[in-house]
Each structure stands twice: as structure tokens, then as C-alpha cells.
């Protein structure tokens, strides 16, 4: 943060996310959360939330979970 220089740069596939994307950083972890619709029926369809956790020092994915 002191220099503003890029530490790492890697492709990160968030193509499934259809709505807002939120990011937060703490304790060396970058957390990315986004939502998407599952199904087209308004009564039976559900909103799913995708949670990605990335090591902020290396850019390696640490954890992923999708839930409704």
C-alpha cells in the first residue's frame, strides 16, 4: 500500500456473478462475494451467493463456497 505497486495479477473468474460484487481485505485474505439467480421461475428460483477467499500475498485461491 505504501508504493501503490502491483504485487500480483492473476485472472479471476467471476463470470457466474450477475449482481453486485463486494470485496473486503483483512489478515492477509481478500474476500469477494457476489450474487446470482438460480433458475428462471420467480416463485421457485433462488438467489445464490458465491464467496471466494484469496491469499492477498500470492493471489492463490484459498476457499470457495456457493450457497442459497
CSV table of N, CA and C in Angstrom, one decimal:
chain,number,residue,atom,x,y,z
A,1,UNK,N,0.8,-1.2,0.0
A,1,UNK,CA,0.0,0.0,0.0
A,1,UNK,C,0.9,1.3,0.0
A,2,UNK,N,2.1,1.1,0.5
A,2,UNK,CA,2.9,2.3,0.6
A,2,UNK,C,3.3,2.9,-0.8
A,3,UNK,N,3.6,1.9,-1.7
A,3,UNK,CA,4.1,2.4,-3.0
A,3,UNK,C,3.0,2.4,-4.1
A,4,UNK,N,1.9,1.6,-3.9
A,4,UNK,CA,0.9,1.5,-4.9
A,4,UNK,C,1.3,0.6,-6.0
A,5,UNK,N,2.4,-0.1,-5.9
A,5,UNK,CA,2.8,-1.0,-7.0
A,5,UNK,C,2.0,-2.4,-6.9
A,6,UNK,N,1.9,-3.0,-8.1
A,6,UNK,CA,1.1,-4.3,-8.2
A,6,UNK,C,2.0,-5.4,-7.6
A,7,UNK,N,1.4,-6.2,-6.7
A,7,UNK,CA,2.1,-7.3,-6.0
A,7,UNK,C,2.0,-8.5,-6.9
A,8,UNK,N,0.7,-8.8,-7.3
A,8,UNK,CA,0.4,-9.9,-8.2
A,8,UNK,C,-0.8,-9.6,-9.1
A,9,UNK,N,-0.9,-10.2,-10.2
A,9,UNK,CA,-2.0,-10.1,-11.1
A,9,UNK,C,-2.3,-11.4,-11.7
A,10,UNK,N,-3.5,-11.9,-11.5
A,10,UNK,CA,-4.0,-13.2,-12.0
A,10,UNK,C,-5.4,-13.1,-12.5
A,11,UNK,N,-5.8,-13.9,-13.5
A,11,UNK,CA,-7.2,-13.9,-13.9
A,11,UNK,C,-8.0,-14.5,-12.8
A,12,UNK,N,-9.2,-13.9,-12.6
A,12,UNK,CA,-10.1,-14.4,-11.5
A,12,UNK,C,-11.5,-14.4,-12.1
A,13,UNK,N,-12.0,-15.6,-12.3
A,13,UNK,CA,-13.3,-15.8,-13.0
A,13,UNK,C,-14.5,-15.5,-12.1
A,14,UNK,N,-15.1,-14.4,-12.3
A,14,UNK,CA,-16.3,-14.0,-11.6
A,14,UNK,C,-17.5,-14.0,-12.5
A,15,UNK,N,-17.4,-14.7,-13.7
A,15,UNK,CA,-18.5,-14.6,-14.7
A,15,UNK,C,-19.8,-15.2,-14.3
A,16,UNK,N,-19.9,-16.0,-13.2
A,16,UNK,CA,-21.2,-16.5,-12.8
A,16,UNK,C,-22.0,-15.4,-12.0
A,17,UNK,N,-21.3,-14.5,-11.5
A,17,UNK,CA,-22.0,-13.4,-10.7
A,17,UNK,C,-22.8,-12.5,-11.6
A,18,UNK,N,-24.0,-12.3,-11.2
A,18,UNK,CA,-24.9,-11.4,-12.0
A,18,UNK,C,-25.2,-10.1,-11.4
A,19,UNK,N,-25.0,-10.0,-10.1
A,19,UNK,CA,-25.4,-8.8,-9.4
A,19,UNK,C,-24.2,-8.1,-8.8
A,20,UNK,N,-24.4,-7.4,-7.7
A,20,UNK,CA,-23.3,-6.7,-7.0
A,20,UNK,C,-22.2,-7.6,-6.6
A,21,UNK,N,-21.0,-7.0,-6.6
A,21,UNK,CA,-19.8,-7.7,-6.1
A,21,UNK,C,-19.2,-6.9,-5.0
A,22,UNK,N,-18.9,-7.5,-3.9
A,22,UNK,CA,-18.4,-6.9,-2.7
A,22,UNK,C,-17.0,-7.5,-2.4
A,23,UNK,N,-16.0,-6.6,-2.0
A,23,UNK,CA,-14.7,-7.1,-1.7
A,23,UNK,C,-14.3,-6.5,-0.3
A,24,UNK,N,-13.6,-7.4,0.4
A,24,UNK,CA,-13.0,-6.9,1.7
A,24,UNK,C,-11.7,-7.6,1.9
A,25,UNK,N,-10.8,-6.9,2.7
A,25,UNK,CA,-9.5,-7.4,2.9
A,25,UNK,C,-9.2,-7.3,4.4
A,26,UNK,N,-8.6,-8.4,5.0
A,26,UNK,CA,-8.2,-8.4,6.4
A,26,UNK,C,-7.3,-9.6,6.6
A,27,UNK,N,-6.3,-9.5,7.4
A,27,UNK,CA,-5.4,-10.5,7.9
A,27,UNK,C,-4.9,-11.4,6.7
A,28,UNK,N,-4.5,-10.7,5.6
A,28,UNK,CA,-3.8,-11.4,4.5
A,28,UNK,C,-4.8,-12.1,3.6
A,29,UNK,N,-6.1,-11.9,3.7
A,29,UNK,CA,-7.1,-12.6,2.9
A,29,UNK,C,-7.9,-11.5,2.2
A,30,UNK,N,-8.2,-11.7,0.9
A,30,UNK,CA,-9.1,-10.9,0.1
A,30,UNK,C,-10.4,-11.8,0.0
A,31,UNK,N,-11.5,-11.2,0.4
A,31,UNK,CA,-12.8,-11.9,0.3
A,31,UNK,C,-13.7,-11.2,-0.8
A,32,UNK,N,-14.2,-12.0,-1.7
A,32,UNK,CA,-15.0,-11.5,-2.8
A,32,UNK,C,-16.4,-12.2,-2.7
A,33,UNK,N,-17.5,-11.4,-2.6
A,33,UNK,CA,-18.8,-12.0,-2.5
A,33,UNK,C,-19.7,-11.4,-3.6
A,34,UNK,N,-20.4,-12.3,-4.3
A,34,UNK,CA,-21.4,-11.8,-5.3
A,34,UNK,C,-22.6,-12.7,-5.3
A,35,UNK,N,-23.7,-12.2,-6.0
A,35,UNK,CA,-24.9,-13.0,-6.0
A,35,UNK,C,-25.3,-13.2,-7.4
A,36,UNK,N,-26.1,-14.3,-7.6
A,36,UNK,CA,-26.7,-14.6,-8.9
A,36,UNK,C,-28.0,-15.3,-8.8
A,37,UNK,N,-28.8,-15.3,-9.8
A,37,UNK,CA,-30.1,-16.0,-9.8
A,37,UNK,C,-29.9,-17.5,-10.2
A,38,UNK,N,-30.6,-18.4,-9.5
A,38,UNK,CA,-30.6,-19.8,-9.9
A,38,UNK,C,-32.0,-20.2,-10.3
A,39,UNK,N,-32.2,-20.4,-11.6
A,39,UNK,CA,-33.5,-20.7,-12.1
A,39,UNK,C,-34.2,-19.5,-12.6
A,40,UNK,N,-35.2,-19.7,-13.5
A,40,UNK,CA,-35.9,-18.5,-14.1
A,40,UNK,C,-37.3,-18.4,-13.5
A,41,UNK,N,-37.8,-19.3,-12.8
A,41,UNK,CA,-39.1,-19.2,-12.2
A,41,UNK,C,-39.1,-18.3,-11.0
A,42,UNK,N,-39.9,-17.2,-11.0
A,42,UNK,CA,-39.8,-16.3,-9.9
A,42,UNK,C,-40.3,-16.9,-8.5
A,43,UNK,N,-41.1,-17.9,-8.6
A,43,UNK,CA,-41.6,-18.5,-7.3
A,43,UNK,C,-40.7,-19.5,-6.8
A,44,UNK,N,-40.0,-20.2,-7.7
A,44,UNK,CA,-39.1,-21.3,-7.3
A,44,UNK,C,-37.7,-21.0,-7.4
A,45,UNK,N,-37.3,-20.0,-8.1
A,45,UNK,CA,-35.9,-19.6,-8.3
A,45,UNK,C,-35.3,-19.1,-7.0
A,46,UNK,N,-34.0,-19.2,-6.8
A,46,UNK,CA,-33.4,-18.8,-5.6
A,46,UNK,C,-32.2,-17.9,-6.0
A,47,UNK,N,-31.8,-17.0,-5.0
A,47,UNK,CA,-30.6,-16.2,-5.2
A,47,UNK,C,-29.5,-17.0,-4.5
A,48,UNK,N,-28.4,-17.2,-5.2
A,48,UNK,CA,-27.2,-17.8,-4.7
A,48,UNK,C,-26.1,-16.8,-4.4
A,49,UNK,N,-25.3,-17.0,-3.4
A,49,UNK,CA,-24.2,-16.2,-3.0
A,49,UNK,C,-22.9,-16.9,-3.2
A,50,UNK,N,-22.0,-16.4,-4.0
A,50,UNK,CA,-20.7,-17.0,-4.1
A,50,UNK,C,-19.7,-16.3,-3.3
A,51,UNK,N,-18.9,-17.0,-2.5
A,51,UNK,CA,-17.9,-16.4,-1.6
A,51,UNK,C,-16.5,-17.0,-2.0
A,52,UNK,N,-15.6,-16.1,-2.4
A,52,UNK,CA,-14.3,-16.5,-2.8
A,52,UNK,C,-13.3,-15.9,-1.8
A,53,UNK,N,-12.3,-16.7,-1.3
A,53,UNK,CA,-11.3,-16.2,-0.4
A,53,UNK,C,-9.9,-16.4,-1.1
A,54,UNK,N,-9.1,-15.4,-1.2
A,54,UNK,CA,-7.9,-15.4,-1.9
A,54,UNK,C,-6.8,-15.0,-1.0
A,55,UNK,N,-5.6,-15.6,-1.0
A,55,UNK,CA,-4.5,-15.1,-0.2
A,55,UNK,C,-4.0,-13.8,-0.9
A,56,UNK,N,-4.0,-12.8,-0.1
A,56,UNK,CA,-3.6,-11.5,-0.7
A,56,UNK,C,-2.2,-11.3,-1.0
A,57,UNK,N,-1.3,-12.2,-0.5
A,57,UNK,CA,0.1,-12.1,-0.8
A,57,UNK,C,0.5,-12.8,-2.1
A,58,UNK,N,-0.2,-13.9,-2.4
A,58,UNK,CA,0.1,-14.7,-3.5
A,58,UNK,C,-0.9,-14.7,-4.6
A,59,UNK,N,-2.2,-14.4,-4.3
A,59,UNK,CA,-3.2,-14.5,-5.3
A,59,UNK,C,-3.8,-15.9,-5.4
A,60,UNK,N,-3.4,-16.8,-4.6
A,60,UNK,CA,-3.9,-18.2,-4.7
A,60,UNK,C,-5.2,-18.3,-4.0
A,61,UNK,N,-6.1,-19.0,-4.7
A,61,UNK,CA,-7.5,-19.2,-4.1
A,61,UNK,C,-7.3,-20.1,-2.8
A,62,UNK,N,-7.9,-19.7,-1.8
A,62,UNK,CA,-7.9,-20.5,-0.5
A,62,UNK,C,-9.2,-21.2,-0.2
A,63,UNK,N,-10.3,-20.7,-0.7
A,63,UNK,CA,-11.6,-21.2,-0.3
A,63,UNK,C,-12.7,-20.7,-1.2
A,64,UNK,N,-13.7,-21.5,-1.5
A,64,UNK,CA,-14.9,-21.1,-2.3
A,64,UNK,C,-16.1,-21.8,-1.7
A,65,UNK,N,-17.2,-21.1,-1.7
A,65,UNK,CA,-18.5,-21.7,-1.3
A,65,UNK,C,-19.6,-20.9,-2.0
A,66,UNK,N,-20.6,-21.7,-2.4
A,66,UNK,CA,-21.8,-21.1,-3.0
A,66,UNK,C,-23.0,-21.6,-2.2
A,67,UNK,N,-23.8,-20.7,-1.8
A,67,UNK,CA,-25.0,-21.1,-1.0
A,67,UNK,C,-26.2,-20.2,-1.4
A,68,UNK,N,-27.4,-20.8,-1.1
A,68,UNK,CA,-28.6,-20.0,-1.3
A,68,UNK,C,-29.2,-19.5,-0.1
